[in-house]
mmCIF file of C-alpha atoms in Angstrom:
data_model
loop_
_atom_site.group_PDB
_atom_site.id
_atom_site.type_symbol
_atom_site.label_atom_id
_atom_site.label_comp_id
_atom_site.label_asym_id
_atom_site.label_seq_id
_atom_site.Cartn_x
_atom_site.Cartn_y
_atom_site.Cartn_z
ATOM 1 C CA GLN A 623 100.985 95.354 114.699
ATOM 2 C CA PRO A 624 101.151 98.847 114.864
ATOM 3 C CA THR A 625 98.309 100.704 116.367
ATOM 4 C CA SER A 626 95.792 103.466 114.843
ATOM 5 C CA PHE A 627 97.301 105.629 117.744
ATOM 6 C CA ASP A 628 101.122 104.346 116.730
ATOM 7 C CA LEU A 629 100.023 105.830 113.070
ATOM 8 C CA ALA A 630 98.854 108.998 113.943
ATOM 9 C CA ILE A 631 102.538 109.644 116.242
ATOM 10 C CA GLU A 632 104.398 108.103 112.614
ATOM 11 C CA ASN A 633 101.665 111.002 111.170
ATOM 12 C CA GLU A 634 103.055 113.446 113.756
ATOM 13 C CA VAL A 635 106.748 112.402 113.293
ATOM 14 C CA ILE A 636 107.015 112.764 109.481
ATOM 15 C CA GLU A 637 105.014 116.485 109.597
ATOM 16 C CA ALA A 638 107.499 117.808 112.240
ATOM 17 C CA LEU A 639 110.522 116.137 110.430
ATOM 18 C CA GLU A 640 109.524 117.632 107.507
ATOM 19 C CA ALA A 641 108.711 121.129 108.909
ATOM 20 C CA ASP A 642 112.030 120.987 110.723
ATOM 21 C CA LYS A 643 114.083 120.127 106.932
ATOM 22 C CA ILE A 644 114.880 116.754 108.051
ATOM 23 C CA ASN A 645 115.690 115.627 104.698
ATOM 24 C CA LEU A 646 113.511 112.434 104.902
ATOM 25 C CA ALA A 647 114.295 110.904 101.320
ATOM 26 C CA ASN A 648 116.478 108.001 102.005
ATOM 27 C CA VAL A 649 114.750 108.019 105.582
ATOM 28 C CA ARG A 650 111.843 105.407 107.804
ATOM 29 C CA VAL A 651 109.897 106.204 110.572
ATOM 30 C CA ASN A 652 107.772 103.605 112.253
ATOM 31 C CA VAL A 653 106.169 103.061 115.654
ATOM 32 C CA LEU A 654 105.297 100.478 117.697
ATOM 33 C CA ASP A 655 104.231 100.728 121.590
ATOM 34 C CA GLY A 656 104.866 104.833 120.871
ATOM 35 C CA VAL A 657 108.056 103.810 120.305
ATOM 36 C CA VAL A 658 109.973 105.857 117.536
ATOM 37 C CA TYR A 659 112.621 104.029 115.343
ATOM 38 C CA LEU A 660 114.075 106.109 112.778
ATOM 39 C CA ASP A 661 115.781 104.143 109.913
ATOM 40 C CA GLY A 662 118.043 104.934 107.064
ATOM 41 C CA THR A 663 120.367 107.448 105.400
ATOM 42 C CA VAL A 664 120.837 111.617 106.632
ATOM 43 C CA ASP A 665 122.635 114.328 105.463
ATOM 44 C CA SER A 666 124.893 114.760 108.391
ATOM 45 C CA ILE A 667 125.043 114.210 112.281
ATOM 46 C CA LYS A 668 123.214 117.388 113.018
ATOM 47 C CA GLN A 669 120.580 115.970 110.856
ATOM 48 C CA ARG A 670 120.500 112.831 112.608
ATOM 49 C CA ASP A 671 120.492 114.074 116.142
ATOM 50 C CA ARG A 672 117.885 116.677 115.216
ATOM 51 C CA ALA A 673 115.583 113.561 113.787
ATOM 52 C CA ARG A 674 115.557 112.133 117.584
ATOM 53 C CA GLU A 675 115.070 115.219 119.404
ATOM 54 C CA VAL A 676 112.463 115.995 116.902
ATOM 55 C CA ALA A 677 110.305 112.726 117.047
ATOM 56 C CA SER A 678 111.271 112.853 121.183
ATOM 57 C CA SER A 679 108.944 116.221 121.334
ATOM 58 C CA ILE A 680 105.715 114.175 119.957
ATOM 59 C CA PRO A 681 103.579 113.511 122.861
ATOM 60 C CA GLY A 682 102.995 109.752 123.349
ATOM 61 C CA VAL A 683 106.617 109.031 121.901
ATOM 62 C CA ARG A 684 108.083 106.665 124.768
ATOM 63 C CA TYR A 685 111.808 106.522 123.634
ATOM 64 C CA VAL A 686 113.435 106.625 120.047
ATOM 65 C CA GLN A 687 115.623 104.525 118.565
ATOM 66 C CA ASN A 688 117.802 105.899 116.487
ATOM 67 C CA ASP A 689 119.245 104.559 113.797
ATOM 68 C CA LEU A 690 120.243 106.886 111.277
ATOM 69 C CA VAL A 691 123.966 106.831 109.575
ATOM 70 C CA VAL A 692 125.447 109.492 107.896
ATOM 71 C CA GLY A 693 126.447 109.342 104.691
ATOM 72 C CA PHE A 694 125.378 108.601 101.085
ATOM 73 C CA HIS A 695 122.344 105.740 100.150
ATOM 74 C CA ILE A 696 123.282 102.715 98.560
ATOM 75 C CA GLU A 697 120.516 100.417 96.751
ATOM 76 C CA PRO A 698 120.138 97.251 97.479
ATOM 77 C CA LYS A 699 120.973 95.433 94.689
ATOM 78 C CA ALA A 700 117.998 93.782 92.355
ATOM 79 C CA ALA A 701 117.219 90.333 93.694
#
């Protein structure tokens, strides 16, 4: 369960990524125990690598698990 500290880091990471012009339309950011989990799709390798750099620069981040992939977002099929 994320703590209030984790939620504050999550908000800071999202704001920093947006300020850096990373396309977050298909990106999920989660934080647990100071570990940032980036998941989803970005437009380029440069954006994927930059997202990790930006997230790593936030105070309180212990590690960034970067599972971002480059490509097109595919909607999951409805059940």
